[in-house]
């Protein structure tokens, strides 16, 4: 227990902690204890530790002895193992001596054998090469013949494979053979190229196939094709340039004859002859040179595909693209170098386009499975734009010219424009795209003509009066409208004549422009017809001033004649048509515009006929006669009396109202209630008519509102809904009912219940 306490004292003592923790810099304890005291404490501590160590040895001495014994045994084992390892190393060294020496001998023999094999193979290839070279020399005598040249190419192919071996380079024994092979290859290549050229020119598929097989054996198919295409393009370029060089040389000869210091102007006829030569050369270029070169490439492509060269399935199309590009470059350069070339290509562009299109169509018809042969419009764009610019000028200039003076255009001037239109459209029929663009230019000239006519129109009161004879302004408008009609009819004739060649889109473009002339004619007629319609309404309003409708003294058996206002209306309409409308030659448009005037006339007549009040039996009989005369009155407005041209609704209502006026009031109401169709008499119209037989206490709608008849008519025009019109009359009925109640009148007028049925018609529907 004291040892434990002693150990705990050492552990907890501040002096010993500096040794246990390694903190020897604590000087505070050194200042408290002297050196002697410190030495004593250290000596005591050492004694305690020695005593503890002895106790541990005494307590565990058996384990310590056991471990010391195993160390000695381990040393003995290691000594034995060292002896065995040394013996093993000696054995391995002896075994290594027995293996390495045979291996080195075998490796040397393997190297010798490998070299023997390589030498033998090299000698065999040299022998094969010499044999093939010897056979090739004997075959070269007949190399011109087809089968022999293929065999020669096969031998050359095999020889070249042998010569490609780097081991044969520098061997003197085959140096002569190598030179001979190169020479023979050049000869075979030259002969194959000549055979291919002849075969393509003669369209001989056998020769072309032979040449292709030779090139395949020589491994130069791509090179041969590129050379062939380059040669064909060079021929095309040469022929194209020569087509214009004839013109340039001719021009130079003319210029040399001109005296120094003077302008070189072509003599009369020279320019035309040169242009003729241009087109002759171009026709030969497209019909012969370009066509033959294209079909040669096509034959080459077919032969390549037959020889399993699938990578050339677009050869014709590629060649055609290059031809387009080449033509573009040559044409542009030549046109820039000569004004005559430029004038020929731009001025007669459709002719040039036709040559191109004929070539394309000819190639497509000949071979539908090779190449598209579509024309690249970029090749022709510069010439096409210049031609179209001139074309639109040729179409617009006549219009500007005919309107430049104070006089109106004549038909001869319009005929000049028509001839220009016909010519422009005719020459454009070579291509649908060109025809459509020219058709747009034609539509521009038509619209410009319409615009010029519109600018020359006379407006205002001078153009719309219908009382006196036609004014100078009205005659001017008639002349302009007739010119529009003449232009549209002639253009339609041109379209009909060219219908077989002109595309539908082009015809549609021109037709839409022609319709603008009809629209302008309608605008010319609009103020005139508005004045006629206003005058008709004024005449119809005078029926309310006719005393015959309220005459009670005339017997029913008295003959009934036409009313004075109706005679005036018939005379006015007939005079207006003969004086102001017949001079217009476009009677189809006039009739179409007059339909609304005639329908308006009938509508106003029915309205005011129902507003007549009071209306006696004699007056009713006369009104029936006026209904019959109304059909005769509006017939001049209907294109020669064709009343079927009228709006069917108004015409049928006129007939229906005429038949209705012959019936009793209760039958009238019953008929309208039973037949609510659009062609029957509207309930609001019959309701207005029933006021004609009502007592004075039952005021008409306009009387109840304090309006004139004219204002009532305007109100009805602005309120087309039947419900609104009936509501206006219903107000008069309600006012009458209030009057009866206030005056204590025992009964209503017999018409009141009938009128109430009509007034409440929409209330029941709701």
XYZ file of C-alpha atoms in Angstrom:
766
model
C 0.000 0.000 0.000
C 2.964 2.291 0.817
C 4.430 1.614 -2.676
C 1.265 2.673 -4.265
C 1.218 5.753 -2.080
C 4.815 6.409 -2.901
C 4.179 6.108 -6.603
C 1.165 8.391 -6.292
C 3.280 10.942 -4.385
C 5.865 10.904 -7.169
C 3.141 11.280 -9.773
C 1.341 14.160 -8.003
C 4.359 16.016 -6.696
C 4.845 19.357 -8.430
C 8.580 18.904 -8.502
C 8.435 15.533 -10.282
C 5.710 16.682 -12.764
C 8.253 18.808 -14.582
C 10.257 15.627 -15.264
C 7.215 13.556 -16.139
C 5.762 16.215 -18.485
C 9.133 17.295 -19.870
C 8.518 20.895 -18.697
C 11.962 21.742 -17.184
C 11.452 25.499 -17.630
C 9.353 25.821 -14.425
C 11.676 27.929 -12.230
C 9.226 28.682 -9.448
C 9.890 25.305 -7.690
C 13.601 25.781 -8.197
C 13.336 29.004 -6.230
C 11.431 27.277 -3.339
C 13.706 24.179 -3.036
C 17.439 24.329 -2.710
C 19.783 22.197 -4.759
C 20.402 19.793 -1.879
C 16.708 19.332 -1.388
C 16.176 18.693 -5.031
C 18.950 16.092 -5.108
C 17.502 14.352 -2.077
C 14.059 14.199 -3.687
C 15.545 12.815 -6.847
C 17.521 10.217 -4.939
C 14.450 9.096 -3.122
C 12.516 8.812 -6.304
C 15.260 6.737 -7.925
C 15.253 4.357 -4.999
C 11.510 3.965 -5.264
C 11.745 3.181 -9.009
C 14.586 0.677 -8.502
C 12.609 -1.065 -5.834
C 9.590 -1.252 -8.152
C 11.691 -2.643 -11.019
C 13.072 -5.400 -8.800
C 9.603 -6.317 -7.709
C 8.470 -6.626 -11.349
C 11.437 -8.878 -12.240
C 10.822 -11.112 -9.251
C 7.167 -11.363 -10.117
C 7.658 -12.226 -13.912
C 11.040 -13.937 -14.075
C 9.605 -17.156 -15.634
C 8.286 -15.310 -18.643
C 11.556 -13.532 -19.123
C 13.518 -16.814 -19.050
C 11.132 -18.406 -21.573
C 11.598 -15.579 -24.060
C 15.378 -15.748 -23.746
C 15.296 -19.513 -24.564
C 13.221 -18.998 -27.817
C 15.694 -16.421 -29.061
C 18.515 -18.961 -28.907
C 16.415 -21.558 -30.761
C 15.558 -18.995 -33.493
C 19.211 -18.277 -34.063
C 19.905 -21.999 -34.583
C 17.044 -22.290 -37.147
C 18.300 -19.269 -39.079
C 21.760 -20.754 -39.268
C 20.362 -23.997 -40.756
C 18.244 -22.047 -43.324
C 21.258 -20.082 -44.441
C 23.061 -23.327 -45.240
C 20.102 -24.616 -47.291
C 19.825 -21.354 -49.259
C 23.476 -21.480 -50.204
C 23.055 -25.067 -51.443
C 19.989 -23.977 -53.509
C 21.914 -21.147 -55.158
C 24.676 -23.548 -56.156
C 22.098 -25.906 -57.707
C 20.415 -23.081 -59.662
C 23.720 -21.921 -61.039
C 24.511 -25.410 -62.299
C 21.020 -25.645 -63.920
C 21.390 -22.231 -65.585
C 24.610 -23.379 -67.199
C 22.777 -26.399 -68.707
C 19.859 -24.215 -70.216
C 21.431 -20.962 -71.479
C 23.924 -22.544 -73.827
C 21.341 -24.658 -75.781
C 19.001 -21.653 -75.946
C 21.663 -19.466 -77.497
C 22.403 -22.139 -80.105
C 18.682 -22.511 -80.941
C 18.220 -18.726 -81.223
C 21.131 -18.502 -83.634
C 19.684 -21.285 -85.784
C 16.222 -19.565 -85.809
C 17.734 -16.308 -87.073
C 19.551 -18.196 -89.811
C 16.333 -19.999 -90.829
C 14.329 -16.744 -90.897
C 16.890 -15.139 -93.129
C 16.805 -18.161 -95.403
C 12.994 -17.845 -95.693
C 13.196 -14.122 -96.467
C 15.875 -14.700 -99.039
C 13.871 -17.501 -100.620
C 10.699 -15.328 -100.758
C 12.667 -12.440 -102.194
C 14.163 -14.689 -104.874
C 10.698 -16.076 -105.620
C 9.256 -12.521 -106.044
C 12.231 -11.567 -108.200
C 11.677 -14.645 -110.324
C 7.924 -13.895 -110.576
C 8.672 -10.308 -111.457
C 11.154 -11.306 -114.151
C 8.652 -13.805 -115.531
C 5.839 -11.246 -115.637
C 8.156 -8.643 -117.109
C 9.183 -11.048 -119.843
C 5.542 -11.951 -120.576
C 4.589 -8.254 -120.511
C 7.240 -7.514 -123.106
C 5.761 -10.108 -125.430
C 2.193 -8.789 -124.845
C 3.038 -5.166 -125.592
C 3.207 -5.922 -129.306
C -0.593 -6.392 -129.390
C -1.466 -3.843 -126.731
C -3.718 -1.886 -129.096
C -6.291 -4.694 -129.146
C -8.912 -4.679 -126.386
C -8.485 -8.097 -124.741
C -4.688 -7.830 -124.853
C -4.643 -4.433 -123.164
C -6.764 -5.790 -120.314
C -4.325 -8.683 -119.857
C -1.431 -6.233 -119.954
C -3.136 -4.123 -117.328
C -3.582 -7.193 -115.115
C 0.117 -8.013 -115.441
C 1.046 -4.421 -114.710
C -1.207 -4.446 -111.650
C 0.539 -7.575 -110.319
C 3.981 -6.202 -111.181
C 3.271 -2.957 -109.399
C 2.207 -4.863 -106.314
C 5.500 -6.756 -106.411
C 7.463 -3.566 -107.027
C 5.825 -1.872 -104.092
C 7.877 -4.124 -101.772
C 10.672 -2.019 -100.287
C 12.966 -5.068 -100.113
C 13.279 -5.026 -103.901
C 14.439 -1.436 -104.052
C 18.000 -1.048 -105.168
C 18.402 -4.543 -106.637
C 20.447 -4.320 -109.811
C 19.016 -7.552 -111.129
C 15.549 -6.082 -111.534
C 16.484 -2.461 -112.277
C 15.946 -2.937 -116.011
C 12.635 -4.681 -115.387
C 11.448 -1.816 -113.211
C 12.274 0.692 -115.914
C 10.498 -1.427 -118.479
C 7.394 -1.685 -116.285
C 7.242 2.075 -115.940
C 7.560 2.513 -119.682
C 4.927 -0.131 -120.380
C 2.593 1.481 -117.804
C 2.881 4.830 -119.548
C 2.084 3.215 -122.896
C -0.908 1.313 -121.499
C -2.202 4.435 -119.784
C -1.871 6.415 -123.008
C -3.604 3.719 -125.042
C -6.406 3.366 -122.449
C -6.899 7.120 -122.409
C -7.093 7.176 -126.203
C -9.518 4.237 -126.133
C -11.719 6.007 -123.583
C -11.728 9.197 -125.653
C -12.643 7.301 -128.822
C -15.283 5.297 -127.031
C -16.947 8.386 -125.560
C -16.889 10.240 -128.867
C -18.305 7.252 -130.748
C -20.597 6.299 -127.845
C -19.028 2.823 -127.948
C -19.761 1.181 -124.624
C -17.321 -1.701 -125.290
C -14.335 0.601 -125.670
C -15.375 2.674 -122.660
C -15.776 -0.470 -120.550
C -12.363 -1.735 -121.708
C -10.697 1.532 -120.761
C -12.419 1.553 -117.366
C -11.213 -1.970 -116.605
C -7.680 -0.971 -117.551
C -7.825 2.085 -115.301
C -9.187 -0.039 -112.467
C -6.283 -2.487 -112.836
C -3.854 0.409 -112.929
C -5.555 1.966 -109.878
C -6.044 5.339 -111.560
C -9.823 5.414 -112.115
C -10.254 8.665 -110.177
C -7.421 10.298 -112.086
C -8.832 9.172 -115.434
C -12.330 10.428 -114.601
C -11.018 13.772 -113.429
C -8.994 14.146 -116.616
C -12.012 13.200 -118.742
C -14.270 15.699 -116.989
C -11.600 18.376 -117.245
C -11.197 17.702 -120.978
C -14.957 17.829 -121.569
C -15.253 21.078 -119.630
C -12.318 22.478 -121.574
C -14.041 21.564 -124.846
C -17.245 23.246 -123.674
C -15.345 26.352 -122.652
C -13.501 26.414 -125.958
C -16.715 26.030 -127.987
C -18.488 28.662 -125.915
C -15.687 31.161 -126.310
C -15.425 30.449 -130.032
C -19.150 31.127 -130.395
C -18.507 34.712 -129.342
C -14.977 35.066 -130.712
C -16.427 35.035 -134.199
C -18.425 38.087 -133.241
C -15.473 39.831 -131.609
C -13.152 39.210 -134.539
C -15.803 40.476 -136.899
C -16.232 43.578 -134.786
C -12.484 44.137 -134.745
C -12.324 43.881 -138.546
C -15.018 46.528 -138.785
C -13.191 48.783 -136.347
C -9.947 48.482 -138.359
C -11.703 49.865 -141.413
C -12.750 53.004 -139.566
C -10.553 56.026 -140.189
C -8.437 57.261 -137.260
C -10.209 59.665 -134.961
C -13.708 58.543 -135.923
C -16.206 56.567 -133.903
C -16.659 52.944 -134.875
C -20.368 52.698 -135.605
C -21.682 49.511 -137.201
C -22.872 49.885 -140.755
C -26.584 49.314 -141.451
C -27.337 45.632 -141.205
C -24.008 44.752 -139.645
C -25.350 44.607 -136.094
C -28.253 42.419 -137.190
C -25.961 40.034 -139.075
C -23.640 39.739 -136.101
C -26.543 39.019 -133.768
C -27.812 36.369 -136.190
C -24.386 34.706 -136.118
C -24.458 34.780 -132.324
C -27.696 32.805 -132.191
C -26.539 30.372 -134.869
C -23.408 29.662 -132.843
C -25.360 29.364 -129.604
C -27.806 26.925 -131.159
C -24.918 24.753 -132.345
C -23.310 25.063 -128.911
C -26.383 23.853 -127.032
C -27.665 21.333 -129.569
C -24.326 19.724 -130.402
C -21.393 20.529 -128.127
C -23.104 20.678 -124.749
C -25.413 17.778 -125.500
C -22.624 15.489 -126.742
C -20.377 16.274 -123.760
C -23.190 15.558 -121.291
C -24.175 12.237 -122.849
C -20.503 11.211 -122.909
C -20.305 11.691 -119.143
C -23.584 9.849 -118.810
C -22.170 6.876 -120.755
C -19.080 7.005 -118.544
C -21.246 6.890 -115.428
C -23.288 3.933 -116.718
C -20.113 2.014 -117.529
C -18.618 2.725 -114.120
C -21.757 1.461 -112.393
C -21.688 -1.695 -114.532
C -18.109 -2.237 -113.351
C -19.261 -2.004 -109.723
C -17.957 1.515 -109.109
C -20.963 2.602 -107.039
C -19.234 5.713 -105.738
C -19.793 7.423 -109.112
C -23.619 7.285 -109.113
C -23.834 11.108 -109.168
C -21.172 11.754 -111.815
C -23.610 13.207 -114.406
C -25.204 15.520 -111.898
C -21.810 16.760 -110.704
C -20.701 17.365 -114.280
C -23.924 19.253 -115.072
C -23.337 21.513 -112.080
C -19.834 22.306 -113.313
C -21.204 22.993 -116.801
C -23.650 25.526 -115.366
C -20.880 27.205 -113.411
C -18.609 27.307 -116.467
C -21.330 28.781 -118.670
C -22.036 31.442 -116.061
C -18.401 32.523 -115.962
C -17.955 32.576 -119.753
C -21.247 34.308 -120.497
C -20.658 37.031 -117.944
C -17.101 37.668 -119.092
C -18.101 37.765 -122.764
C -21.082 40.015 -122.159
C -18.874 42.401 -120.224
C -16.382 42.430 -123.064
C -18.875 43.144 -125.849
C -21.956 45.334 -125.832
C -23.411 43.410 -128.775
C -23.190 40.142 -126.854
C -24.786 41.774 -123.864
C -27.584 43.253 -125.976
C -28.200 39.928 -127.675
C -28.395 37.923 -124.452
C -30.417 40.513 -122.551
C -32.662 41.669 -125.362
C -33.531 38.149 -126.545
C -33.250 36.399 -123.207
C -36.332 34.157 -123.782
C -34.651 32.782 -126.886
C -31.504 32.015 -124.888
C -33.578 30.478 -122.110
C -35.387 28.303 -124.654
C -32.035 26.908 -125.858
C -31.123 26.062 -122.274
C -34.528 24.530 -121.551
C -34.500 22.498 -124.766
C -31.106 21.085 -123.820
C -32.311 20.229 -120.316
C -35.500 18.593 -121.621
C -33.586 16.702 -124.288
C -31.207 15.292 -121.689
C -34.031 14.403 -119.309
C -36.027 12.646 -122.034
C -32.974 10.697 -123.148
C -32.034 9.385 -119.710
C -34.562 9.564 -116.913
C -32.396 7.691 -114.387
C -29.164 9.702 -114.610
C -28.944 13.284 -113.433
C -31.673 15.836 -112.914
C -30.326 18.350 -115.461
C -32.164 21.201 -113.774
C -31.177 24.683 -114.883
C -29.333 26.787 -112.351
C -31.171 30.081 -112.632
C -28.185 31.902 -111.137
C -26.433 31.320 -114.481
C -29.124 33.400 -116.188
C -30.074 35.768 -113.387
C -28.159 38.798 -114.672
C -29.612 38.481 -118.187
C -33.070 37.662 -116.870
C -33.128 40.697 -114.586
C -32.020 42.981 -117.410
C -34.637 41.528 -119.764
C -37.413 41.849 -117.184
C -36.379 45.426 -116.484
C -36.682 46.221 -120.185
C -39.912 44.253 -120.374
C -41.599 46.241 -117.644
C -40.415 49.442 -119.330
C -41.912 48.307 -122.639
C -45.196 47.614 -120.857
C -45.352 50.809 -118.816
C -44.050 53.286 -121.405
C -47.161 53.086 -123.663
C -49.368 53.847 -120.649
C -47.304 56.869 -119.676
C -47.253 58.035 -123.293
C -50.998 57.813 -123.875
C -51.736 59.870 -120.745
C -48.951 62.439 -121.129
C -51.119 64.959 -123.013
C -54.405 66.658 -122.266
C -56.428 64.389 -124.541
C -57.773 61.055 -123.440
C -56.177 57.906 -124.904
C -57.557 56.476 -128.121
C -58.297 52.856 -128.917
C -55.338 52.824 -131.294
C -53.031 53.679 -128.409
C -54.599 50.939 -126.324
C -54.143 48.552 -129.257
C -50.441 49.411 -129.185
C -50.346 48.439 -125.516
C -52.250 45.229 -126.283
C -49.759 44.296 -128.999
C -46.926 44.874 -126.543
C -48.665 42.719 -123.924
C -49.286 39.979 -126.479
C -45.680 40.004 -127.626
C -44.252 39.970 -124.088
C -46.486 37.108 -123.016
C -45.896 35.127 -126.215
C -42.109 35.184 -125.971
C -42.264 34.299 -122.258
C -44.146 31.050 -122.860
C -40.847 29.172 -123.080
C -40.783 28.912 -119.279
C -43.548 29.008 -116.673
C -41.412 30.953 -114.217
C -40.641 33.630 -116.803
C -44.299 33.765 -117.868
C -45.421 34.359 -114.286
C -42.950 37.230 -113.820
C -43.974 38.799 -117.149
C -47.623 38.359 -116.134
C -46.862 40.378 -113.009
C -45.380 43.103 -115.217
C -48.519 43.016 -117.378
C -50.637 43.397 -114.250
C -48.507 46.422 -113.301
C -49.245 48.066 -116.655
C -52.981 47.344 -116.244
C -52.998 48.809 -112.736
C -51.055 51.839 -113.974
C -53.672 52.319 -116.698
C -56.431 52.119 -114.059
C -54.553 54.600 -111.881
C -54.168 57.050 -114.766
C -57.873 56.719 -115.556
C -58.762 57.262 -111.911
C -56.624 60.414 -111.838
C -58.498 61.712 -114.890
C -61.989 61.167 -113.443
C -64.307 64.123 -112.876
C -65.957 64.165 -109.451
C -68.408 66.389 -107.605
C -71.807 67.626 -108.674
C -70.862 67.787 -112.328
C -70.355 64.027 -112.391
C -73.483 63.066 -110.428
C -76.230 65.302 -111.835
C -79.128 63.505 -113.556
C -81.433 66.425 -114.361
C -79.892 67.959 -117.479
C -78.042 66.450 -120.377
C -74.718 64.732 -119.621
C -72.027 67.237 -118.754
C -68.526 67.290 -120.196
C -67.253 65.735 -116.980
C -69.765 62.902 -117.239
C -68.816 62.311 -120.856
C -65.155 62.168 -119.784
C -66.021 59.577 -117.147
C -67.954 57.547 -119.730
C -64.985 57.653 -122.101
C -62.587 56.519 -119.364
C -64.926 53.718 -118.315
C -65.251 52.563 -121.924
C -61.470 52.626 -122.324
C -61.187 50.461 -119.208
C -63.737 48.061 -120.641
C -61.971 47.966 -124.008
C -58.627 47.259 -122.328
C -60.046 44.494 -120.115
C -61.895 42.839 -123.035
C -58.767 42.872 -125.209
C -56.587 41.536 -122.394
C -59.128 38.752 -121.772
C -58.972 37.886 -125.469
C -55.176 37.709 -125.276
C -55.359 35.419 -122.236
C -57.863 33.182 -124.002
C -55.612 32.925 -127.061
C -52.588 32.057 -124.911
C -54.449 29.780 -122.501
C -52.745 26.643 -123.835
C -49.268 27.907 -122.958
C -49.754 30.496 -120.233
C -49.613 28.958 -116.730
C -52.695 29.167 -114.548
C -50.919 31.346 -111.992
C -50.011 33.864 -114.695
C -53.604 33.989 -115.965
C -54.843 34.475 -112.403
C -52.430 37.368 -111.809
C -53.590 39.193 -114.949
C -57.269 38.442 -114.286
C -57.045 39.892 -110.793
C -55.577 43.085 -112.274
C -58.376 43.233 -114.867
C -60.950 43.074 -112.089
C -59.637 46.399 -110.831
C -60.976 47.999 -114.012
C -64.455 46.754 -113.098
C -63.986 48.090 -109.577
C -62.999 51.483 -111.001
C -66.018 51.430 -113.342
C -68.253 50.773 -110.339
C -66.702 53.731 -108.533
C -67.441 55.885 -111.596
C -71.064 54.734 -111.591
C -71.499 55.001 -107.834
C -72.176 58.790 -107.520
C -74.369 58.739 -110.655
C -76.488 55.870 -109.391
C -76.704 57.500 -105.956
C -78.191 60.597 -107.619
C -80.622 58.428 -109.611
C -81.649 56.626 -106.440
C -82.190 59.938 -104.596
C -84.293 61.250 -107.483
C -86.348 58.043 -107.498
C -87.036 58.452 -103.777
C -88.092 62.058 -104.307
C -90.547 61.017 -107.043
C -91.972 58.186 -104.942
C -92.519 60.621 -102.057
C -94.903 62.620 -104.298
C -97.415 59.777 -104.157
C -98.522 61.178 -100.812
C -99.596 64.343 -102.657
C -101.796 62.439 -105.143
C -105.485 63.155 -104.220
C -106.740 60.111 -106.119
C -105.751 57.822 -103.245
C -108.078 59.732 -100.887
C -110.834 60.374 -103.482
C -114.214 59.230 -102.164
C -116.296 60.623 -105.016
C -115.024 58.322 -107.762
C -117.131 55.184 -108.260
C -115.451 51.786 -108.029
C -116.364 50.928 -111.602
C -114.446 53.868 -113.031
C -111.467 52.958 -115.205
C -108.193 53.213 -113.335
C -105.113 54.617 -114.993
C -101.515 54.876 -113.931
C -100.744 57.533 -111.327
C -98.941 60.665 -112.356
C -95.962 60.014 -110.048
C -95.632 56.537 -111.557
C -95.558 57.975 -115.061
C -92.949 60.440 -113.937
C -90.950 57.631 -112.318
C -91.105 55.487 -115.462
C -90.046 58.406 -117.629
C -87.207 59.385 -115.311
C -85.797 55.861 -115.066
C -86.034 55.320 -118.821
C -84.417 58.687 -119.542
C -81.667 58.099 -116.975
C -80.858 54.716 -118.445
C -80.858 55.917 -122.054
C -79.020 59.151 -121.325
C -76.541 58.299 -118.584
C -76.135 54.493 -118.451
C -76.411 53.140 -121.985
C -73.232 55.004 -123.123
C -71.253 52.715 -120.798
C -70.111 49.721 -122.865
C -69.477 47.538 -119.857
C -73.170 46.760 -119.444
C -72.461 43.754 -117.254
C -71.072 46.050 -114.549
C -73.828 48.617 -115.177
C -76.534 45.965 -114.766
C -74.888 44.649 -111.616
C -74.773 48.145 -110.114
C -78.373 48.919 -111.191
C -79.691 45.866 -109.378
C -79.310 47.638 -106.049
C -81.002 50.773 -107.469
C -83.973 48.750 -108.754
C -84.267 46.858 -105.471
C -84.109 50.137 -103.556
C -86.818 51.584 -105.810
C -89.135 48.643 -105.113
C -88.434 48.802 -101.379
C -89.254 52.534 -101.230
C -92.381 52.065 -103.324
C -93.728 49.327 -101.039
C -92.880 51.352 -97.933
C -94.603 54.550 -99.085
C -97.518 52.626 -100.587
C -98.158 51.255 -97.101
C -97.813 54.748 -95.589
C -100.643 56.213 -97.754
C -103.387 57.518 -95.464
C -106.277 57.663 -95.864
C -106.657 55.113 -98.661
C -110.105 54.752 -100.204
C -111.326 51.726 -102.133
C -110.754 53.584 -105.379
C -107.332 54.623 -104.180
C -106.548 50.988 -103.336
C -107.586 49.956 -106.834
C -105.312 52.611 -108.306
C -102.491 51.549 -106.019
C -102.810 47.994 -107.351
C -102.404 49.395 -110.836
C -99.261 51.217 -109.677
C -97.856 47.913 -108.406
C -98.208 46.512 -111.905
C -96.624 49.599 -113.431
C -93.716 49.428 -110.956
C -92.455 46.259 -112.625
C -92.414 48.141 -115.929
C -90.751 51.138 -114.306
C -87.713 49.226 -112.976
C -87.321 46.956 -116.032
C -84.866 49.366 -117.798
C -82.591 49.008 -114.769
C -82.605 45.222 -115.086
C -80.717 44.756 -118.318
C -83.489 44.842 -120.858
C -86.413 44.011 -118.597
C -84.993 40.877 -116.975
C -86.684 41.226 -113.606
C -85.152 37.923 -112.562
C -81.867 39.830 -112.188
C -83.357 41.663 -109.236
C -82.865 40.554 -105.704
C -85.413 37.766 -105.416
C -86.501 38.860 -101.962
C -87.631 42.356 -103.026
C -89.280 41.174 -106.234
C -91.264 38.443 -104.437
C -92.304 40.845 -101.704
C -93.633 43.221 -104.365
C -95.772 40.441 -105.815
C -96.828 39.250 -102.360
C -97.839 42.749 -101.181
C -99.808 43.355 -104.367
C -101.803 40.172 -103.791
C -102.240 41.037 -100.095
C -103.769 44.450 -100.780
C -106.703 42.771 -102.539
C -107.742 40.923 -99.359
C -109.644 41.975 -96.260
C -107.679 43.209 -93.224
C -108.294 40.069 -91.178
C -107.210 37.899 -94.102
C -104.089 40.043 -94.531
C -103.079 39.559 -90.902
C -103.822 35.850 -90.983
C -101.753 35.416 -94.152
C -98.730 37.235 -92.698
C -98.941 35.332 -89.426
C -99.139 31.998 -91.237
C -96.235 32.724 -93.623
C -93.321 34.335 -91.731
C -90.756 33.516 -94.503
C -88.231 36.061 -95.738
C -89.972 36.452 -99.101
C -93.361 37.239 -97.562
C -94.567 40.684 -96.546
C -92.896 41.799 -93.285
C -95.349 42.291 -90.370
C -94.054 45.848 -89.821
C -94.932 46.772 -93.428
C -98.464 45.387 -93.160
C -98.862 47.140 -89.812
C -98.053 50.463 -91.482
C -100.645 49.731 -94.183
C -103.375 48.997 -91.640
C -103.031 52.547 -90.331
C -104.514 53.709 -93.667
C -107.996 52.498 -92.628
C -107.731 53.430 -88.944
C -109.742 56.263 -87.320
C -108.151 59.689 -86.845
C -107.587 58.961 -83.150
C -105.164 56.163 -84.109
C -102.226 58.209 -85.322
C -99.625 56.859 -87.718
C -96.154 56.261 -86.215
C -94.644 59.382 -87.779
C -97.625 61.491 -86.676
C -97.324 60.152 -83.143
C -93.612 61.025 -83.115
C -94.118 64.373 -84.831
C -92.026 63.384 -87.859
C -92.471 63.876 -91.569
C -92.893 60.901 -93.844
C -89.425 61.455 -95.203
C -87.895 61.330 -91.739
C -89.832 58.161 -90.955
C -88.397 56.570 -94.090
C -84.884 57.521 -92.980
C -85.529 56.023 -89.549
C -86.679 52.767 -91.098
C -83.504 52.632 -93.210
C -81.352 53.015 -90.118
C -83.287 50.318 -88.215
C -83.318 47.158 -90.343
C -84.459 44.910 -87.486
C -88.122 43.961 -87.745
C -88.493 44.104 -83.975
C -87.488 47.781 -83.851
C -89.865 48.753 -86.643
C -92.813 47.044 -84.987
C -91.941 48.693 -81.666
C -92.317 52.117 -83.321
C -95.853 51.288 -84.515
C -96.655 49.685 -81.188
C -96.130 53.034 -79.495
C -98.935 54.537 -81.609
C -101.255 51.672 -80.635
C -100.527 52.164 -76.938
C -101.230 55.872 -77.309
C -104.557 55.074 -79.023
C -105.468 52.694 -76.198
C -104.774 55.396 -73.621
C -106.924 57.872 -75.575
C -109.882 55.455 -75.661
C -109.623 54.842 -71.934
C -109.380 58.536 -71.093
C -112.391 59.436 -73.274
C -114.459 56.490 -71.977
C -115.159 55.283 -75.515
C -117.005 51.970 -75.183
C -115.105 50.011 -77.898
C -112.006 49.985 -80.043
C -111.935 50.289 -83.797
C -112.182 46.860 -85.519
C -108.657 47.245 -86.920
C -107.132 47.696 -83.474
C -107.219 43.997 -82.423
C -105.738 42.970 -85.765
C -102.975 45.531 -85.460
C -102.342 44.458 -81.860
C -101.756 40.872 -83.029
C -99.025 42.073 -85.335
C -97.575 44.432 -82.722
C -97.374 41.639 -80.129
C -95.896 39.144 -82.579
C -92.348 39.310 -81.194
C -93.588 39.458 -77.604
C -95.154 36.025 -78.087
C -92.010 34.738 -79.744
C -89.969 35.853 -76.775
